[in-house]
mmCIF file of C-alpha atoms in Angstrom:
data_model
loop_
_atom_site.group_PDB
_atom_site.id
_atom_site.type_symbol
_atom_site.label_atom_id
_atom_site.label_comp_id
_atom_site.label_asym_id
_atom_site.label_seq_id
_atom_site.Cartn_x
_atom_site.Cartn_y
_atom_site.Cartn_z
ATOM 1 C CA ASP A 1222 -0.065 -0.126 -0.497
ATOM 2 C CA LEU A 1223 2.878 2.706 -0.259
ATOM 3 C CA PRO A 1224 2.680 5.226 -2.887
ATOM 4 C CA LEU A 1225 4.871 4.670 -5.303
ATOM 5 C CA GLU A 1226 7.816 7.338 -4.933
ATOM 6 C CA GLU A 1227 8.011 6.251 -1.328
ATOM 7 C CA TYR A 1228 8.246 2.861 -2.837
ATOM 8 C CA ALA A 1229 10.695 3.972 -5.427
ATOM 9 C CA ALA A 1230 13.029 5.705 -2.724
ATOM 10 C CA LEU A 1231 12.677 2.777 -0.436
ATOM 11 C CA SER A 1232 14.108 0.405 -3.298
ATOM 12 C CA ALA A 1233 16.584 2.602 -4.569
ATOM 13 C CA ARG A 1234 18.389 2.540 -0.950
ATOM 14 C CA ALA A 1235 17.995 -1.113 -0.930
ATOM 15 C CA ARG A 1236 20.158 -1.381 -4.317
ATOM 16 C CA PHE A 1237 23.118 -2.621 -2.551
ATOM 17 C CA LEU A 1238 21.306 -5.790 -1.768
ATOM 18 C CA GLU A 1239 21.444 -7.014 -5.053
ATOM 19 C CA GLY A 1240 25.837 -6.594 -5.425
ATOM 20 C CA GLU A 1241 28.514 -8.495 -3.668
ATOM 21 C CA PRO A 1242 29.454 -7.464 -0.153
ATOM 22 C CA GLU A 1243 32.312 -5.331 0.488
ATOM 23 C CA ARG A 1244 35.162 -7.659 1.016
ATOM 24 C CA ARG A 1245 38.053 -5.734 3.414
ATOM 25 C CA LYS A 1246 41.207 -7.174 4.998
ATOM 26 C CA PRO A 1247 40.329 -8.153 9.076
ATOM 27 C CA SER A 1248 41.085 -5.073 11.225
ATOM 28 C CA GLY A 1249 43.402 -6.235 14.509
ATOM 29 C CA VAL A 1250 41.424 -6.236 17.741
ATOM 30 C CA TYR A 1251 37.899 -6.220 17.221
ATOM 31 C CA VAL A 1252 35.239 -4.692 20.181
ATOM 32 C CA ALA A 1253 31.648 -7.135 19.928
ATOM 33 C CA GLY A 1254 29.396 -6.318 23.170
ATOM 34 C CA GLU A 1255 31.863 -7.169 25.988
ATOM 35 C CA PHE A 1256 34.718 -9.005 24.024
ATOM 36 C CA ARG A 1257 37.956 -7.328 23.136
ATOM 37 C CA LEU A 1258 38.701 -9.899 20.223
ATOM 38 C CA VAL A 1259 42.389 -10.304 18.665
ATOM 39 C CA PRO A 1260 42.563 -12.038 15.455
ATOM 40 C CA VAL A 1261 44.728 -15.318 15.244
ATOM 41 C CA ASP A 1262 46.891 -14.924 12.368
ATOM 42 C CA ASP A 1263 49.266 -17.124 12.093
ATOM 43 C CA MET A 1264 48.172 -21.058 11.947
ATOM 44 C CA ARG A 1265 51.302 -21.954 13.932
ATOM 45 C CA ARG A 1266 48.970 -20.789 17.121
ATOM 46 C CA VAL A 1267 46.018 -22.353 16.035
ATOM 47 C CA THR A 1268 45.354 -25.193 18.481
ATOM 48 C CA ALA A 1269 44.114 -28.924 16.824
ATOM 49 C CA ALA A 1270 40.407 -27.986 18.945
ATOM 50 C CA GLN A 1271 40.046 -24.195 17.031
ATOM 51 C CA TYR A 1272 41.170 -26.066 13.183
ATOM 52 C CA ILE A 1273 38.642 -29.147 13.934
ATOM 53 C CA ASP A 1274 35.827 -26.853 15.120
ATOM 54 C CA PHE A 1275 36.637 -24.507 11.921
ATOM 55 C CA GLN A 1276 36.436 -27.802 9.654
ATOM 56 C CA THR A 1277 33.020 -28.415 11.297
ATOM 57 C CA PHE A 1278 31.431 -24.613 11.285
ATOM 58 C CA ALA A 1279 32.789 -24.742 7.957
ATOM 59 C CA ARG A 1280 30.393 -27.407 6.828
ATOM 60 C CA GLY A 1281 27.406 -25.668 8.366
ATOM 61 C CA GLY A 1282 27.842 -22.641 5.381
ATOM 62 C CA ALA A 1283 26.077 -19.308 6.476
ATOM 63 C CA ARG A 1284 24.408 -20.538 9.005
ATOM 64 C CA GLN A 1285 26.906 -21.317 11.423
ATOM 65 C CA MET A 1286 29.209 -17.909 10.557
ATOM 66 C CA PRO A 1287 29.268 -16.869 14.158
ATOM 67 C CA GLU A 1288 30.660 -19.997 15.648
ATOM 68 C CA LEU A 1289 33.212 -20.209 12.074
ATOM 69 C CA ARG A 1290 33.908 -16.617 13.160
ATOM 70 C CA SER A 1291 34.711 -17.779 16.964
ATOM 71 C CA CYS A 1292 37.162 -19.723 15.860
ATOM 72 C CA ARG A 1293 39.241 -16.627 13.784
ATOM 73 C CA ARG A 1294 39.077 -14.665 16.972
ATOM 74 C CA VAL A 1295 39.489 -14.953 20.791
ATOM 75 C CA PRO A 1296 39.218 -12.861 23.617
ATOM 76 C CA ALA A 1297 42.640 -10.810 24.414
ATOM 77 C CA GLY A 1298 45.225 -12.549 26.895
ATOM 78 C CA ARG A 1299 43.056 -16.032 26.251
ATOM 79 C CA ARG A 1300 43.570 -18.785 24.269
ATOM 80 C CA TYR A 1301 41.151 -20.398 21.680
ATOM 81 C CA GLY A 1302 38.015 -22.250 24.753
ATOM 82 C CA GLU A 1303 40.059 -21.366 26.971
ATOM 83 C CA GLY A 1304 39.661 -18.846 30.297
ATOM 84 C CA TYR A 1305 36.305 -17.671 28.381
ATOM 85 C CA ASP A 1306 32.594 -18.683 27.635
ATOM 86 C CA VAL A 1307 32.650 -19.609 23.715
ATOM 87 C CA LEU A 1308 28.609 -19.913 23.697
ATOM 88 C CA ALA A 1309 29.077 -15.299 24.915
ATOM 89 C CA VAL A 1310 31.635 -15.078 22.532
ATOM 90 C CA GLN A 1311 29.544 -16.052 19.199
ATOM 91 C CA GLN A 1312 26.732 -14.265 20.420
ATOM 92 C CA ALA A 1313 28.506 -11.129 20.783
ATOM 93 C CA LEU A 1314 30.132 -11.749 17.553
ATOM 94 C CA ARG A 1315 26.415 -12.372 16.509
ATOM 95 C CA ASP A 1316 24.866 -8.747 17.993
ATOM 96 C CA HIS A 1317 27.870 -7.081 16.954
ATOM 97 C CA MET A 1318 30.019 -7.922 14.008
ATOM 98 C CA THR A 1319 28.984 -6.272 10.209
ATOM 99 C CA VAL A 1320 28.575 -8.539 7.132
ATOM 100 C CA THR A 1321 31.775 -6.907 5.914
ATOM 101 C CA ASP A 1322 34.141 -7.552 8.664
ATOM 102 C CA ALA A 1323 32.890 -11.132 8.714
ATOM 103 C CA LEU A 1324 33.884 -12.067 5.298
ATOM 104 C CA GLY A 1325 36.987 -10.708 5.613
ATOM 105 C CA ALA A 1326 37.766 -12.242 8.600
ATOM 106 C CA CYS A 1327 36.527 -15.920 7.055
ATOM 107 C CA ASP A 1328 37.925 -14.919 4.070
ATOM 108 C CA PHE A 1329 41.335 -14.575 5.426
ATOM 109 C CA PHE A 1330 41.256 -17.802 7.520
ATOM 110 C CA LEU A 1331 40.034 -19.589 4.727
ATOM 111 C CA ARG A 1332 42.925 -18.909 2.783
ATOM 112 C CA SER A 1333 45.025 -19.559 5.399
ATOM 113 C CA PHE A 1334 43.319 -22.897 6.345
ATOM 114 C CA HIS A 1335 44.413 -23.691 2.101
ATOM 115 C CA ARG A 1336 47.619 -23.177 2.321
ATOM 116 C CA SER A 1337 48.063 -25.113 5.596
ATOM 117 C CA THR A 1338 45.916 -27.887 4.168
ATOM 118 C CA ARG A 1339 48.292 -27.691 0.536
ATOM 119 C CA ARG A 1340 51.779 -27.913 3.698
ATOM 120 C CA ILE A 1341 49.804 -30.707 4.787
ATOM 121 C CA LEU A 1342 49.350 -32.800 1.953
ATOM 122 C CA ILE A 1343 52.550 -31.888 0.322
ATOM 123 C CA SER A 1344 54.948 -33.142 3.541
ATOM 124 C CA SER A 1345 52.511 -36.546 4.346
ATOM 125 C CA ALA A 1346 53.032 -37.483 0.459
ATOM 126 C CA ALA A 1347 56.873 -36.699 0.670
ATOM 127 C CA GLU A 1348 57.552 -38.857 4.001
ATOM 128 C CA ALA A 1349 54.851 -41.788 2.739
ATOM 129 C CA MET A 1350 57.275 -41.743 -0.844
ATOM 130 C CA ALA A 1351 60.442 -41.729 1.028
ATOM 131 C CA ALA A 1352 59.078 -44.867 2.825
ATOM 132 C CA ALA A 1353 57.048 -46.465 0.343
ATOM 133 C CA PRO A 1354 58.961 -48.738 -2.149
ATOM 134 C CA LYS A 1355 60.225 -48.503 -5.012
ATOM 135 C CA GLY A 1356 57.361 -49.401 -8.504
ATOM 136 C CA ARG A 1357 53.969 -49.684 -8.370
ATOM 137 C CA ALA A 1358 53.217 -48.888 -4.625
ATOM 138 C CA ARG A 1359 55.259 -45.105 -5.523
ATOM 139 C CA ARG A 1360 53.776 -44.856 -8.921
ATOM 140 C CA SER A 1361 50.103 -44.956 -7.318
ATOM 141 C CA LEU A 1362 51.123 -42.932 -4.182
ATOM 142 C CA ALA A 1363 52.587 -40.127 -6.350
ATOM 143 C CA ARG A 1364 49.464 -40.162 -8.922
ATOM 144 C CA GLU A 1365 47.271 -39.946 -5.516
ATOM 145 C CA THR A 1366 48.850 -36.835 -4.697
ATOM 146 C CA ALA A 1367 48.838 -35.695 -7.672
ATOM 147 C CA ARG A 1368 45.174 -35.993 -7.826
ATOM 148 C CA LEU A 1369 44.277 -34.358 -4.503
ATOM 149 C CA LEU A 1370 46.458 -31.598 -4.915
ATOM 150 C CA ALA A 1371 44.645 -31.194 -8.353
ATOM 151 C CA ALA A 1372 41.434 -31.105 -6.417
ATOM 152 C CA LEU A 1373 42.576 -28.798 -3.899
ATOM 153 C CA ARG A 1374 43.211 -26.015 -6.166
ATOM 154 C CA ARG A 1375 40.164 -27.013 -8.631
ATOM 155 C CA ASP A 1376 38.047 -27.264 -5.610
ATOM 156 C CA GLY A 1377 35.813 -24.497 -3.658
ATOM 157 C CA ASP A 1378 32.258 -23.640 -2.171
ATOM 158 C CA GLY A 1379 32.518 -20.399 -5.006
ATOM 159 C CA SER A 1380 33.156 -18.355 -2.399
ATOM 160 C CA PRO A 1381 37.026 -15.610 -4.093
ATOM 161 C CA ALA A 1382 38.863 -16.985 -0.853
ATOM 162 C CA SER A 1383 38.262 -20.468 -1.840
ATOM 163 C CA THR A 1384 37.884 -20.889 -5.610
ATOM 164 C CA PRO A 1385 41.053 -20.068 -8.405
ATOM 165 C CA SER A 1386 40.259 -17.651 -10.623
ATOM 166 C CA PRO A 1387 38.981 -18.785 -13.890
ATOM 167 C CA ARG A 1388 41.527 -18.216 -16.632
ATOM 168 C CA PRO A 1389 40.178 -16.307 -19.691
ATOM 169 C CA ALA A 1390 39.524 -18.369 -22.924
ATOM 170 C CA ALA A 1391 42.100 -16.137 -24.432
ATOM 171 C CA ALA A 1392 45.271 -17.132 -22.184
ATOM 172 C CA PRO A 1393 48.122 -17.756 -23.388
ATOM 173 C CA GLY A 1394 48.759 -21.055 -24.660
ATOM 174 C CA ARG A 1395 45.200 -21.980 -25.002
ATOM 175 C CA ARG A 1396 43.356 -22.228 -28.306
ATOM 176 C CA SER A 1397 40.728 -20.178 -28.795
ATOM 177 C CA GLY A 1398 37.199 -21.679 -27.525
ATOM 178 C CA ARG A 1399 38.742 -24.299 -26.274
#
């Protein structure tokens, strides 16, 4: 029942919803409610519980975004899950963190997670190759490693952080239209 002019004005103000949200690099300390949250930027400081929780929450996609973000930021002076209520942090992130900040934080963590997974795969494959007997078993292991690395490069959930950029058809070394 809105007058057409009022509808047009409201519609114009909502145009930002049609595009991809801006993605910016995550900031340092983030204040969410009563918490001063610091990012865990160094994958060497990530705990096993944090890594496992991130993998679990990532499967939930957007439904578990606050939980996913809570793996990336912890209260100042604390280690992940120690000395604070994780559910309270998740609620504070749900209530106070903007979409732009959340996407930037998740993009960073996904890129770090991807690099870490790749390094683990390469390192594990090298150790397995050194221990494998020569011949068929070694060739099979090499093929499987190559397949997994290719899958890691190719696969993703569609976000810019986890999916490689497409190459244009006219990229060097490719025939037109193929």
